[in-house]
Structure formats: structure tokens, C-alpha cells
PDB file of C-alpha atoms and ligand atoms in Angstrom:
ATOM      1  CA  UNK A  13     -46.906  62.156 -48.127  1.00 70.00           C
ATOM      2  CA  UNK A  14     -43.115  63.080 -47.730  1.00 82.00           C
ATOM      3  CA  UNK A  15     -40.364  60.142 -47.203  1.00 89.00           C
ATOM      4  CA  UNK A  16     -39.774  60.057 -44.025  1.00 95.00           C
ATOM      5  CA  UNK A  17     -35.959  58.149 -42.731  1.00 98.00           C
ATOM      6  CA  UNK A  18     -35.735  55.433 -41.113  1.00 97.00           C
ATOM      7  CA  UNK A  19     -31.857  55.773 -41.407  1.00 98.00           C
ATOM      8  CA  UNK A  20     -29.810  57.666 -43.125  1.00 98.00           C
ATOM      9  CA  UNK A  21     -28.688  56.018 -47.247  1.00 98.00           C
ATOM     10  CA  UNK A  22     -25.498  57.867 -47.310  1.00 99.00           C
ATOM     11  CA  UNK A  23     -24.572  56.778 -43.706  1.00 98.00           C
ATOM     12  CA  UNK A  24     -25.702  53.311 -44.730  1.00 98.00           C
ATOM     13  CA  UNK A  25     -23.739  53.087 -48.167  1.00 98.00           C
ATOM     14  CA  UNK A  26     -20.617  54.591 -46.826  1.00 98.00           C
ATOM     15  CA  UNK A  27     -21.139  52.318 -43.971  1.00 98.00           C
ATOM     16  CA  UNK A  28     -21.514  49.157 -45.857  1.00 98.00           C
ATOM     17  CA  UNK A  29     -18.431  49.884 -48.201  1.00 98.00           C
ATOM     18  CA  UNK A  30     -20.244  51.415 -51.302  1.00 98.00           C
ATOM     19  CA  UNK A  31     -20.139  54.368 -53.050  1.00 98.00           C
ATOM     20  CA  UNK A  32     -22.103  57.588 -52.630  1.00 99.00           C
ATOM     21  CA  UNK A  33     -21.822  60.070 -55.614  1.00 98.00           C
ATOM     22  CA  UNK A  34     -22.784  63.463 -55.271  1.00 99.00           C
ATOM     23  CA  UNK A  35     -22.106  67.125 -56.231  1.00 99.00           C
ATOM     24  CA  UNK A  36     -21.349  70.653 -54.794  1.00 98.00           C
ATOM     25  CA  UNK A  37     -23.802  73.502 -54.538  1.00 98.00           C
ATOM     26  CA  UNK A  38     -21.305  76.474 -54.833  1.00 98.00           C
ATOM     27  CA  UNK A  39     -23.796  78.841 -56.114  1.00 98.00           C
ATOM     28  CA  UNK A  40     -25.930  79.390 -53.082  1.00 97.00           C
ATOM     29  CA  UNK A  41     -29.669  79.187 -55.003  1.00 98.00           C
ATOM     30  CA  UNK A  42     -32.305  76.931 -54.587  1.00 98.00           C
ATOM     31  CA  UNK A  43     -33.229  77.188 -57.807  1.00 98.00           C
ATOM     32  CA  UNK A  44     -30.048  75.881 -58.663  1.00 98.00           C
ATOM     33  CA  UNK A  45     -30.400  72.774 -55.655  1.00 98.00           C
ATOM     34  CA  UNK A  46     -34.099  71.834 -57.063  1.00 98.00           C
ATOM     35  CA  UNK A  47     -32.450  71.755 -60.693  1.00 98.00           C
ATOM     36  CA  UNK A  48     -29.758  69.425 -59.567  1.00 98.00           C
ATOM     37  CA  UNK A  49     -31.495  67.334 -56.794  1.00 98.00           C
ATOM     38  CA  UNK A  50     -33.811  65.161 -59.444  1.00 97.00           C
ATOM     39  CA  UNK A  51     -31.113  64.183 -61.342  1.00 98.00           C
ATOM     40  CA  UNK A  52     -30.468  61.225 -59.540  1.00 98.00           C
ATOM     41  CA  UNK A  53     -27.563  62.034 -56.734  1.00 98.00           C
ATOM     42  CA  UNK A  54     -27.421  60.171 -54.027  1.00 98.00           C
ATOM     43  CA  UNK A  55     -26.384  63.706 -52.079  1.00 99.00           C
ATOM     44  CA  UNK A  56     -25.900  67.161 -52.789  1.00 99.00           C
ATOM     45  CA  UNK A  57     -23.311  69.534 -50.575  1.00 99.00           C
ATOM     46  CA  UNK A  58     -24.586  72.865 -50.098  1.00 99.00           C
ATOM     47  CA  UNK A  59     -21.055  74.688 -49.639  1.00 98.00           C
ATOM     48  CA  UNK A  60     -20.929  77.314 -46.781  1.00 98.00           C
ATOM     49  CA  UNK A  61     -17.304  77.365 -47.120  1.00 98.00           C
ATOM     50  CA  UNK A  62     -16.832  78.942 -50.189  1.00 98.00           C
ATOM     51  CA  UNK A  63     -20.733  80.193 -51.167  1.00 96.00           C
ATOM     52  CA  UNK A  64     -22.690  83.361 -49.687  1.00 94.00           C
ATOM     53  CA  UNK A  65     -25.260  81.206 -48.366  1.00 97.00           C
ATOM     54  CA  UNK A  66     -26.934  82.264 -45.478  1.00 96.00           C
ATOM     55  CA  UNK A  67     -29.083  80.003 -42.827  1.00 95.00           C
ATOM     56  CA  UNK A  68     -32.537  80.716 -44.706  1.00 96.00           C
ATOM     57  CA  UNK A  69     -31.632  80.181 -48.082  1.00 98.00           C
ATOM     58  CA  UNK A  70     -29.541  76.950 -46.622  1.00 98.00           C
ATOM     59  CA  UNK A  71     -32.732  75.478 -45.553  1.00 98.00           C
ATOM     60  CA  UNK A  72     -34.753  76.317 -48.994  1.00 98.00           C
ATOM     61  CA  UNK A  73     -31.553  74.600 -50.742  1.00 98.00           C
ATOM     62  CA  UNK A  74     -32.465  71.288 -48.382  1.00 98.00           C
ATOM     63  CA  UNK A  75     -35.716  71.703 -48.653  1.00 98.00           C
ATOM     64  CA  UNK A  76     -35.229  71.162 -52.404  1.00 98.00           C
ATOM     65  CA  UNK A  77     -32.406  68.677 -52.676  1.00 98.00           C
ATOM     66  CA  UNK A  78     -35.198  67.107 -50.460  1.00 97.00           C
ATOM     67  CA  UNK A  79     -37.643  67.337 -52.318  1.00 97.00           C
ATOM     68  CA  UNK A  80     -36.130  66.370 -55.375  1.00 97.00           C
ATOM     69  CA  UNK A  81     -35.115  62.670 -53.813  1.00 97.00           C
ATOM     70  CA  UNK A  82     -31.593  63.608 -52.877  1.00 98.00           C
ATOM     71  CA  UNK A  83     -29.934  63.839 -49.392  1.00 98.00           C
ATOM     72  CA  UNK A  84     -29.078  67.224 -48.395  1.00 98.00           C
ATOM     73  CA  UNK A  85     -25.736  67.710 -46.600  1.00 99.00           C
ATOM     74  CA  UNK A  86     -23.516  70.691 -46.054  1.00 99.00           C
ATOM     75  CA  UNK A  87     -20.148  71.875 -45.633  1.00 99.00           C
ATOM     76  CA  UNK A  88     -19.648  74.510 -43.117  1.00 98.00           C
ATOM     77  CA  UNK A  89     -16.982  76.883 -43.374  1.00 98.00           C
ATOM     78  CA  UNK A  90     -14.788  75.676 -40.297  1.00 98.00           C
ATOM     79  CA  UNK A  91     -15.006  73.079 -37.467  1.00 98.00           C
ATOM     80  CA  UNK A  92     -17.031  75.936 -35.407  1.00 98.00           C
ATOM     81  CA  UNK A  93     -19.168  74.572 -32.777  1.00 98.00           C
ATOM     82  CA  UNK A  94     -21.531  77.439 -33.594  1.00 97.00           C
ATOM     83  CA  UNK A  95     -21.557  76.557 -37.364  1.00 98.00           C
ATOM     84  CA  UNK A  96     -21.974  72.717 -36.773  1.00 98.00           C
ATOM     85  CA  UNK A  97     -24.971  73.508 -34.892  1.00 97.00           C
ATOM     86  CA  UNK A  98     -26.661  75.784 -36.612  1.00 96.00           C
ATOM     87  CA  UNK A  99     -26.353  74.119 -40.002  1.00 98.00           C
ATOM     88  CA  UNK A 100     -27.855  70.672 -38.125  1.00 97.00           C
ATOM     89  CA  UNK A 101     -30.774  72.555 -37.091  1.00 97.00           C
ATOM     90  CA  UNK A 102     -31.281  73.933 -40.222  1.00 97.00           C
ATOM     91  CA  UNK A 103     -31.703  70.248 -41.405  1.00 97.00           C
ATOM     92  CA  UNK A 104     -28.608  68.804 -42.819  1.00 98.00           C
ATOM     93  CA  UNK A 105     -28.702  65.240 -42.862  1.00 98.00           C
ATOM     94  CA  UNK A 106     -24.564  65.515 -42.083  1.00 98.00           C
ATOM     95  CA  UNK A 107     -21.808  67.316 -42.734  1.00 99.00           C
ATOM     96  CA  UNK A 108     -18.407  68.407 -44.237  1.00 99.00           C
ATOM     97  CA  UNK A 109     -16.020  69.329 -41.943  1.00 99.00           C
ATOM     98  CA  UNK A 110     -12.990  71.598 -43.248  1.00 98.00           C
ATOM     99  CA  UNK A 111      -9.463  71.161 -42.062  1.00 98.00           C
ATOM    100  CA  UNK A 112      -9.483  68.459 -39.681  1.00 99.00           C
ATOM    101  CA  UNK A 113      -5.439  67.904 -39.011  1.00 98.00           C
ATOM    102  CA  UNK A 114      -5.636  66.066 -35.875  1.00 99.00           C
ATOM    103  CA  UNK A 115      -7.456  63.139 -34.016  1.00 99.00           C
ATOM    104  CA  UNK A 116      -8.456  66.055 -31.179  1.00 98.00           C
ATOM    105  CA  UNK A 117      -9.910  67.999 -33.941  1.00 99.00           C
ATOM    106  CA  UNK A 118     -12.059  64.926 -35.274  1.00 99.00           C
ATOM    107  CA  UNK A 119     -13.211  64.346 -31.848  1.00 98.00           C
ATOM    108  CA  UNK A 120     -14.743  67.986 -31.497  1.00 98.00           C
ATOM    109  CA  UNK A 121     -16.187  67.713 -34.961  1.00 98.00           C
ATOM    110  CA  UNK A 122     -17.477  64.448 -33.687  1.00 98.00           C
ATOM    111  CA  UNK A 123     -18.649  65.632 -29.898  1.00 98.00           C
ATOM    112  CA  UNK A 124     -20.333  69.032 -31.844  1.00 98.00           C
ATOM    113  CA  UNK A 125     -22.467  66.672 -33.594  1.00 98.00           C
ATOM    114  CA  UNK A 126     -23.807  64.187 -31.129  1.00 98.00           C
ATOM    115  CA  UNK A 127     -26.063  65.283 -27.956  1.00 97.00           C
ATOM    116  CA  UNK A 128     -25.300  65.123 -24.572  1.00 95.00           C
ATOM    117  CA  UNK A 129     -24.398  62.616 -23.318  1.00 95.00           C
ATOM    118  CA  UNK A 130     -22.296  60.971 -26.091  1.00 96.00           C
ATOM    119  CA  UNK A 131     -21.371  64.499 -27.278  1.00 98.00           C
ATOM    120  CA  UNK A 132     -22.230  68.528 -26.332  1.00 97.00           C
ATOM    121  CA  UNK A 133     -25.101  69.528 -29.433  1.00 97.00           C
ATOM    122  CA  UNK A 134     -27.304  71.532 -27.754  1.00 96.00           C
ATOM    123  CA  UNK A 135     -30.721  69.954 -27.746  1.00 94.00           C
ATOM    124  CA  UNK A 136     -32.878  71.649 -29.855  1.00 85.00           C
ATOM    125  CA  UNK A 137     -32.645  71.607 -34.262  1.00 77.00           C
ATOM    126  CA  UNK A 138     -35.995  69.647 -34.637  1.00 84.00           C
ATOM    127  CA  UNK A 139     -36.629  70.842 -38.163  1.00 95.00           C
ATOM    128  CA  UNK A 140     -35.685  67.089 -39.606  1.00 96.00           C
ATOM    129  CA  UNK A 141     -37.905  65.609 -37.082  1.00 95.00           C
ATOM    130  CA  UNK A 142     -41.164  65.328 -39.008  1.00 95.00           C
ATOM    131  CA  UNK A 143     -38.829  63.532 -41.731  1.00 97.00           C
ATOM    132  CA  UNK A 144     -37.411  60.916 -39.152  1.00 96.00           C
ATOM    133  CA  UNK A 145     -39.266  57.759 -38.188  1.00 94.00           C
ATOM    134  CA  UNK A 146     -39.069  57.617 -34.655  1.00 92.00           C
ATOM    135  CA  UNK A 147     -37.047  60.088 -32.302  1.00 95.00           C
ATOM    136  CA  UNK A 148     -34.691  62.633 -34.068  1.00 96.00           C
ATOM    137  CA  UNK A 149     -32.264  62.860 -30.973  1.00 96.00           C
ATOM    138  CA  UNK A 150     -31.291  59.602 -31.589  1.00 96.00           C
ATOM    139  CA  UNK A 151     -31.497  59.370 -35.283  1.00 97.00           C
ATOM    140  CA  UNK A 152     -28.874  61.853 -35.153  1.00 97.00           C
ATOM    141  CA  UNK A 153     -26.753  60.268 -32.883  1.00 97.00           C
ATOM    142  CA  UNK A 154     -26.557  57.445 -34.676  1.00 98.00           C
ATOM    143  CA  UNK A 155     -27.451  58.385 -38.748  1.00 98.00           C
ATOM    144  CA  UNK A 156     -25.951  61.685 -39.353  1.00 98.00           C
ATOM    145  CA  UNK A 157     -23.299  61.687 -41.727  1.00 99.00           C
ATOM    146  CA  UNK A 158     -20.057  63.162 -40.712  1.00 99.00           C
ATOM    147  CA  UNK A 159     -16.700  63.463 -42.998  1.00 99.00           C
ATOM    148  CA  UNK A 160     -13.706  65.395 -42.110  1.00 99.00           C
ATOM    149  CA  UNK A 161     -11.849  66.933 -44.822  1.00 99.00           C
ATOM    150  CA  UNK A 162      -8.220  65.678 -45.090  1.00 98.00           C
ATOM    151  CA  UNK A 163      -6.468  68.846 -47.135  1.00 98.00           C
ATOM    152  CA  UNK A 164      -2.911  69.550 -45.336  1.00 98.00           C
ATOM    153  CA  UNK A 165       0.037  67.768 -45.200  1.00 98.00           C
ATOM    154  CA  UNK A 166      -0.609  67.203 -41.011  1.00 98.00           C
ATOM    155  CA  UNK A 167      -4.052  65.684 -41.827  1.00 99.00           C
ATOM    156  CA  UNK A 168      -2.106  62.940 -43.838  1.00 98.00           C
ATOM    157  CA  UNK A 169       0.029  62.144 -41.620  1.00 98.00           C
ATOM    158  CA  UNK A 170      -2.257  62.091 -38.815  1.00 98.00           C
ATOM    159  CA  UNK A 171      -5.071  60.586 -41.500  1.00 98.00           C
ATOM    160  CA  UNK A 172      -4.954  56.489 -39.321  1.00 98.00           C
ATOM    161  CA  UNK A 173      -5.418  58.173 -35.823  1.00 98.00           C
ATOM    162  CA  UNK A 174      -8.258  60.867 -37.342  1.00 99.00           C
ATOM    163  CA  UNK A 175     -10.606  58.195 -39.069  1.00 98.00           C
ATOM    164  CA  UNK A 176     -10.231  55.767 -36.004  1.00 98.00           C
ATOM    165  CA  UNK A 177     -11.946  58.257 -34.088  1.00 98.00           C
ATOM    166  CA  UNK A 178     -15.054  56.862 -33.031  1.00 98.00           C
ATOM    167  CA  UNK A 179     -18.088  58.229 -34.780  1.00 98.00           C
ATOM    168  CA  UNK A 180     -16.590  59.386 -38.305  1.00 98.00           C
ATOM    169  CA  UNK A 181     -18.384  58.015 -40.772  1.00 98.00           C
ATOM    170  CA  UNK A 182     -14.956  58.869 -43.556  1.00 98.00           C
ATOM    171  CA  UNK A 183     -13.214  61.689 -44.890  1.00 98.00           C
ATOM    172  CA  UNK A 184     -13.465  64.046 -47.930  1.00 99.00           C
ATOM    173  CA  UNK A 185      -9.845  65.218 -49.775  1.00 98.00           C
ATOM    174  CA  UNK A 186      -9.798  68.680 -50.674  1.00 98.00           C
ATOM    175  CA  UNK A 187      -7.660  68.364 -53.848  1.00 98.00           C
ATOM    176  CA  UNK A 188      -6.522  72.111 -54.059  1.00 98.00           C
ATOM    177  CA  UNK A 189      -5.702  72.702 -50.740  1.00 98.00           C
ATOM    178  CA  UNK A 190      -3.761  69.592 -50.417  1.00 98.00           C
ATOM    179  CA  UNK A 191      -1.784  70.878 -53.121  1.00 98.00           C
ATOM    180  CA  UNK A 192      -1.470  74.045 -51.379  1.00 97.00           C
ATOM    181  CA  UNK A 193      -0.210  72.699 -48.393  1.00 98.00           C
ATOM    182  CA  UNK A 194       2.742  70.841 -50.125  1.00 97.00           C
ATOM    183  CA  UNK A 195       3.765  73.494 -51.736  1.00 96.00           C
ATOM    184  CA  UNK A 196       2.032  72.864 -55.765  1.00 96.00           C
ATOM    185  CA  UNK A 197      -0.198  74.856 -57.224  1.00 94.00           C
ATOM    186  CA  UNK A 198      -4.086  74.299 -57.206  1.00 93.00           C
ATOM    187  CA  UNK A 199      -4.398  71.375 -60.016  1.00 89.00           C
ATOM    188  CA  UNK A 200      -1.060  70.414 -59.615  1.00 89.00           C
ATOM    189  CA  UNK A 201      -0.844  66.379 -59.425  1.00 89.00           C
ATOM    190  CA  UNK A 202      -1.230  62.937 -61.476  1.00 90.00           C
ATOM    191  CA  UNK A 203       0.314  59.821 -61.458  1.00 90.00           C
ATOM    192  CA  UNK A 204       3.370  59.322 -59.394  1.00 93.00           C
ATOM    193  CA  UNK A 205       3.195  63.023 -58.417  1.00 95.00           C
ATOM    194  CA  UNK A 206       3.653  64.025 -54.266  1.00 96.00           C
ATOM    195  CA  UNK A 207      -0.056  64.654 -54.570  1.00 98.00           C
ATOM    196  CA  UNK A 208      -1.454  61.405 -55.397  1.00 97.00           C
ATOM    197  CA  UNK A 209       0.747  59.566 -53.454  1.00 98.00           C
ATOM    198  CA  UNK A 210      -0.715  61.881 -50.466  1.00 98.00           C
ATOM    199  CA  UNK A 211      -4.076  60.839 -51.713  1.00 98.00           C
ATOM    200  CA  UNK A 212      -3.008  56.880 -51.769  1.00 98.00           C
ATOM    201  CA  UNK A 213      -1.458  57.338 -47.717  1.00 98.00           C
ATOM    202  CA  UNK A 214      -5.218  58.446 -46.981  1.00 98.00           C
ATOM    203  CA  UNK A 215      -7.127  55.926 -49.041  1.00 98.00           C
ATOM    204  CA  UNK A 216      -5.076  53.139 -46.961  1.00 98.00           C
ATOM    205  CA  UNK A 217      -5.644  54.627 -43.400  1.00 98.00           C
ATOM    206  CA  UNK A 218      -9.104  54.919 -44.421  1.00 98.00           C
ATOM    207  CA  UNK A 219      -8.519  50.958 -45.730  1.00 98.00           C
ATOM    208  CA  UNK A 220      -7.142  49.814 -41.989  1.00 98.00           C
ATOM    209  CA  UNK A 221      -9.568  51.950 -39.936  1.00 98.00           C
ATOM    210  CA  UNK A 222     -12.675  51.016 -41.904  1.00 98.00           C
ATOM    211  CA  UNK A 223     -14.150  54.383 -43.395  1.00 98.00           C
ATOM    212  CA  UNK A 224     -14.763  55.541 -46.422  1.00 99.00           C
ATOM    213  CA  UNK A 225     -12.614  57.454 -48.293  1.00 99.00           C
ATOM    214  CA  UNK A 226     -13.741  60.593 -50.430  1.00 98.00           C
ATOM    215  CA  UNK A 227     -12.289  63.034 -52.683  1.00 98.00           C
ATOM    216  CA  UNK A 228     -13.545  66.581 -54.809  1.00 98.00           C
ATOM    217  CA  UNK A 229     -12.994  65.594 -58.761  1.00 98.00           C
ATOM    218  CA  UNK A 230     -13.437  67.386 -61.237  1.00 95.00           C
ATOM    219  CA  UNK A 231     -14.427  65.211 -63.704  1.00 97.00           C
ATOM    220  CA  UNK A 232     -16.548  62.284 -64.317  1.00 98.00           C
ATOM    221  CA  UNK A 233     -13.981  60.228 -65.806  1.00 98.00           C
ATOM    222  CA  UNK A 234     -12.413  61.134 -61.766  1.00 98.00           C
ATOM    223  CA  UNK A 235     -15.138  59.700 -59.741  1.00 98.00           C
ATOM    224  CA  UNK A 236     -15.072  56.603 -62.322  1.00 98.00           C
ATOM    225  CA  UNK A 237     -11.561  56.297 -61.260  1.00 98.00           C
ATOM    226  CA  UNK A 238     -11.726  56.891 -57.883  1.00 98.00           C
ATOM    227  CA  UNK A 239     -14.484  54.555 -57.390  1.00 98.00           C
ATOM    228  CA  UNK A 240     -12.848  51.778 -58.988  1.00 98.00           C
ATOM    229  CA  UNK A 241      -9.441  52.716 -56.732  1.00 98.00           C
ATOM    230  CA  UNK A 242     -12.030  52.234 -53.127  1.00 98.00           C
ATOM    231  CA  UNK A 243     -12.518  55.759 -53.056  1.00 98.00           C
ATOM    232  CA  UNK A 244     -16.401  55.870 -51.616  1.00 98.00           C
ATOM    233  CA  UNK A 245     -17.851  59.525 -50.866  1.00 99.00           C
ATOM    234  CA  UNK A 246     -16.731  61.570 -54.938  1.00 98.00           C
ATOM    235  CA  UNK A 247     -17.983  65.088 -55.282  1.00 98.00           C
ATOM    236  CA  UNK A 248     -18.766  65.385 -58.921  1.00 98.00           C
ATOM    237  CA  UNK A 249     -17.666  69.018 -59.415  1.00 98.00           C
ATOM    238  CA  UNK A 250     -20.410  71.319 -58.674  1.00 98.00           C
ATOM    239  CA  UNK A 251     -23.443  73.541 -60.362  1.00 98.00           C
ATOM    240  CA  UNK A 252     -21.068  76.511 -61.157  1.00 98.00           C
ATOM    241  CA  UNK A 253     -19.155  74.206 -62.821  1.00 98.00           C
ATOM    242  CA  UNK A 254     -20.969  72.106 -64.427  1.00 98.00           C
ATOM    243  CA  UNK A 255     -23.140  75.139 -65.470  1.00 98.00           C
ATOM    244  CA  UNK A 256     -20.364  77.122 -66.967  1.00 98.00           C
ATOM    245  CA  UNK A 257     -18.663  74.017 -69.054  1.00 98.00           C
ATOM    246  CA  UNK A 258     -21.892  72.994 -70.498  1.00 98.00           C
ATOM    247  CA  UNK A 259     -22.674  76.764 -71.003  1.00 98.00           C
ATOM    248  CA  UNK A 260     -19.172  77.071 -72.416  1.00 98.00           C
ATOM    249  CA  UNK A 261     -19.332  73.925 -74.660  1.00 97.00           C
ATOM    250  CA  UNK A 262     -22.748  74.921 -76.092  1.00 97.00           C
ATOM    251  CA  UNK A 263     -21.924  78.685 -77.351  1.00 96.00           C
ATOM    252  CA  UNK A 264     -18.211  76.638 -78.741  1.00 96.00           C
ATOM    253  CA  UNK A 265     -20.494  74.927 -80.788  1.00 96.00           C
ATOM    254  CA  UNK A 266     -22.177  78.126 -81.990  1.00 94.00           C
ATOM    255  CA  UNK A 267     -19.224  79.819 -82.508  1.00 94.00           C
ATOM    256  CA  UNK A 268     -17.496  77.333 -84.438  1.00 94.00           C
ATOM    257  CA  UNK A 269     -20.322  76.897 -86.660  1.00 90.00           C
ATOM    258  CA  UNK A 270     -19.280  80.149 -88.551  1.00 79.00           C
ATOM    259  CA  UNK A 271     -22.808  80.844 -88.829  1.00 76.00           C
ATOM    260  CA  UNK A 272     -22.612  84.046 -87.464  1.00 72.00           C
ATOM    261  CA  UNK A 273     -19.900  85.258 -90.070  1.00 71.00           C
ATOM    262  CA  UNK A 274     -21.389  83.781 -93.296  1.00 74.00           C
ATOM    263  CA  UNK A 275     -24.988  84.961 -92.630  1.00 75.00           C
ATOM    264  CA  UNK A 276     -27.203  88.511 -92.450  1.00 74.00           C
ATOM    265  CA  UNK A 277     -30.348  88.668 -93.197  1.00 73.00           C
ATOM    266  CA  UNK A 278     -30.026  92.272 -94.477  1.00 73.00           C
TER     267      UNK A 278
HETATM  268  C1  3PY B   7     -10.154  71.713 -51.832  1.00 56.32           C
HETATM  269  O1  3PY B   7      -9.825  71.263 -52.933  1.00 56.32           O
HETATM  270  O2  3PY B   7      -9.386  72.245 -51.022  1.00 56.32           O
HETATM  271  C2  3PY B   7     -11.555  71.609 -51.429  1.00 56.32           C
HETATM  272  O3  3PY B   7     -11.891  72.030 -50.334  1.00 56.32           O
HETATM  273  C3  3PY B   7     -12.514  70.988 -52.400  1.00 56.32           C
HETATM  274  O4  3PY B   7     -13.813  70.908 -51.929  1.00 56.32           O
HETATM  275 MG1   MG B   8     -10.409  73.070 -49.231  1.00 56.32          MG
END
């Protein structure tokens, strides 16, 4: 018998002022998702930004993040009314929104999510309903998740009236293009840097409008960081990542062994 959702735990934790730690699904497989999504976190992004996924494979992805006991959210590629829609009917339990500079822009992210009459989602998407106890029009209305990504130097500014906007559950930094936007390079950053003090202007709006907070890190010792600063919604890198630094780390150790040089066996 699958779990079905009465509400919605990330919507609930973020809600309630705790943290929800989860990681990126850059790679576009569901073998990948089902290999992440029993590990334990409490959601998993599959990334339509910057992945090839395409609808189908989106939906095996949540079907396995799913399956393995995680909550399966996305991140489409823009705020698209088109995109928002399609990727909630393909089941995600919320959503990433890119590039949300403006209070009108978290409003349509907000509207594109919510059905008529409280917003302008077509009816229709039913695939979560078998999931949902009760009605799934309303479960979404009121449960889905939905962070805006602050990542430009006009979403800071505008960061107090874009998380007062009714219905946003909190926001999501995009480190790198942050940077981009004030002029550093990708990475660029650290203590008493432009960057963090960006970073510390949206942690307090979030602070005075009551959302949650979120930022992409890179590393564990990050989200341990972040978590500990208020920071609530922490992407813990993602598969490719974490895939290629343990796959890095592991053939370091081989190499370093010298095992290779000092032995044939002919
Ligand atoms: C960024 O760093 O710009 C991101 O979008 C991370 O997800
Ligand atoms: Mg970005």
C-alpha cells in the first residue's frame, strides 16, 4: 500500500520553522533519483533548468524519489506558465522557481500554481491524486511547496516585498548566479565578501516576512552552517557531484597507493 499525503512534510517543516535538507538531480536518470531517494532526504530537486530531462523521464525520476521515501520536487527552467503546469501534472509535490526579481513575478509564480479561483492552473494534473488523502485540487492549493529563487542583485533588493507575497512558502539562493549578477565570478564569496552580505539581506527579509530561507551549498560542512545561521530549505550539492567527488576521491586513493607502479604480474 503506497503512502498516501495528508499534507505536504516539506510544506509543513518549512512552515513550522525547521529545516528541510535535500539534494539536486542534475543528471536527468532515474536510476540515479531511486539511488539517491533512500538515503534519507527529506526532498530531492529534479533540475529542468540545467538537466535534459524531459516530461516522461521527469515523472519516472518522481516516481522513484517516491518510492524511495523522499519528496519529489522540481525546478523548472523559468517562471513559464506552461512549464509550471506541466511539471505539476507530472506530479511534483512543488517547485523551484528561477529568477524571481520582483513581487509581480512571485505573484505569477504564485497564481500559476494555485487553481482558479485563488490562482489560473488549469484544472487538470491528477497524477498525485491517488497519493493525496482527500481532494487533490485543494491539497494543492494549500500543500504544494513553492520557493522562488533569489539570484540577482534586483531580487535582493526586492527580497521583503517578494517573500510577503501571499502563498510563498520561502526562497532558494542561487549562489553562482548571485555572484554573476554582482559582477564576481561563480564561487566567488566568504566572509565579509559583497556576496554573503547579499545572502545575510535575504536571510533577514525572509526573518521579518516569516519564510524560510534556502540556499545551493556545496558542501556539507555548508548546509551545517547554514542551518545553524536560520537558513531552512539547503540543497546538498547534487548526484553529478557528489558522484564525481566520491568517484574522484576513490581512484586518488588508488593512484596514490603506487600500486600500479611497483607491481606486474609478468
Ligand atoms: C545558482 O547558483 O545560480 C543556482 O541556480 C544553483 O542552483
Ligand atoms: Mg541559478
Amino acid at each position: 500500500m503506497s503512502r498516501r499525503f495528508a499534507s505536504n512534510p516539506v510544506t509543513d517543516a518549512l512552515r513550522r520553522g525547521a529545516p528541510a535538507v535535500g539534494s539536486w538531480l542534475s543528471l536527468g536518470s532515474p536510476a540515479a533519483a531511486e539511488a539517491m531517494a533512500h538515503l534519507g532526504w527529506d526532498w530531492l530537486v529534479v533540475d529542468a533548468e540545467h538537466s535534459p530531462v524531459d516530461f516522461e523521464t521527469m515523472v519516472h525520476c518522481f516516481r522513484a524519489i517516491q518510492l524511495g521515501g523522499s519528496i519529489p520536487l522540481a525546478r523548472v527552467p523559468w517562471n513559464d506558465t506552461i512549464w509550471i503546469q506541466r511539471t505539476l501534472d507530472a506530479g511534483a509535490f512543488g517547485l523551484v522557481v528561477p529568477m524571481v526579481n520582483t513581487a509581480d513575478d512571485a505573484r505569477r509564480v504564485v497564481a500559476d500554481m494555485r487553481y482558479a479561483t485563488r490562482g489560473q492552473r488549469s484544472y487538470g494534473g491528477q497524477r498525485l491524486a491517488p497519493y493525496i488523502d482527500g481532494d487533490y485540487r485543494t491539497w494543492a492549493d494549500d500543500h504544494l511547496t513553492v520557493i522562488v529563487m533569489i539570484e540577482t542583485a534586483e531580487a535582493v533588493r526586492n527580497a521583503e516585498a517578494i517573500m510577503a507575497v501571499d502563498g510563498v512558502t520561502g526562497c532558494f539562493i542561487g549562489p553562482n548566479d548571485l555572484a554573476l549578477s554582482l559582477g564576481l565570478a561563480p564561487g566567488a564569496g566568504g566572509p565579509g565578501s559583497a556576496h554573503e552580505a547579499a545572502m545575510h539581506q535575504v536571510l533577514h527579509a525572509c526573518r521579518t516576512t516569516g519564510r524560510a530561507a534556502g540556499k545551493h551549498c556545496f558542501t556539507a560542512a555548508e548546509v551545517v552552517q547554514r542551518i545553524g545561521e536560520g537558513f531552512q530549505f539547503l540543497a546538498l550539492a547534487s548526484d553529478a557531484a557528489l558522484l564525481s567527488g566520491a568517484a574522484r576521491a576513490a581512484l586518488a586513493t588508488v593512484r596514490a597507493s603506487d600500486v600500479e607502479r611497483s607491481t606486474s604480474l609478468y
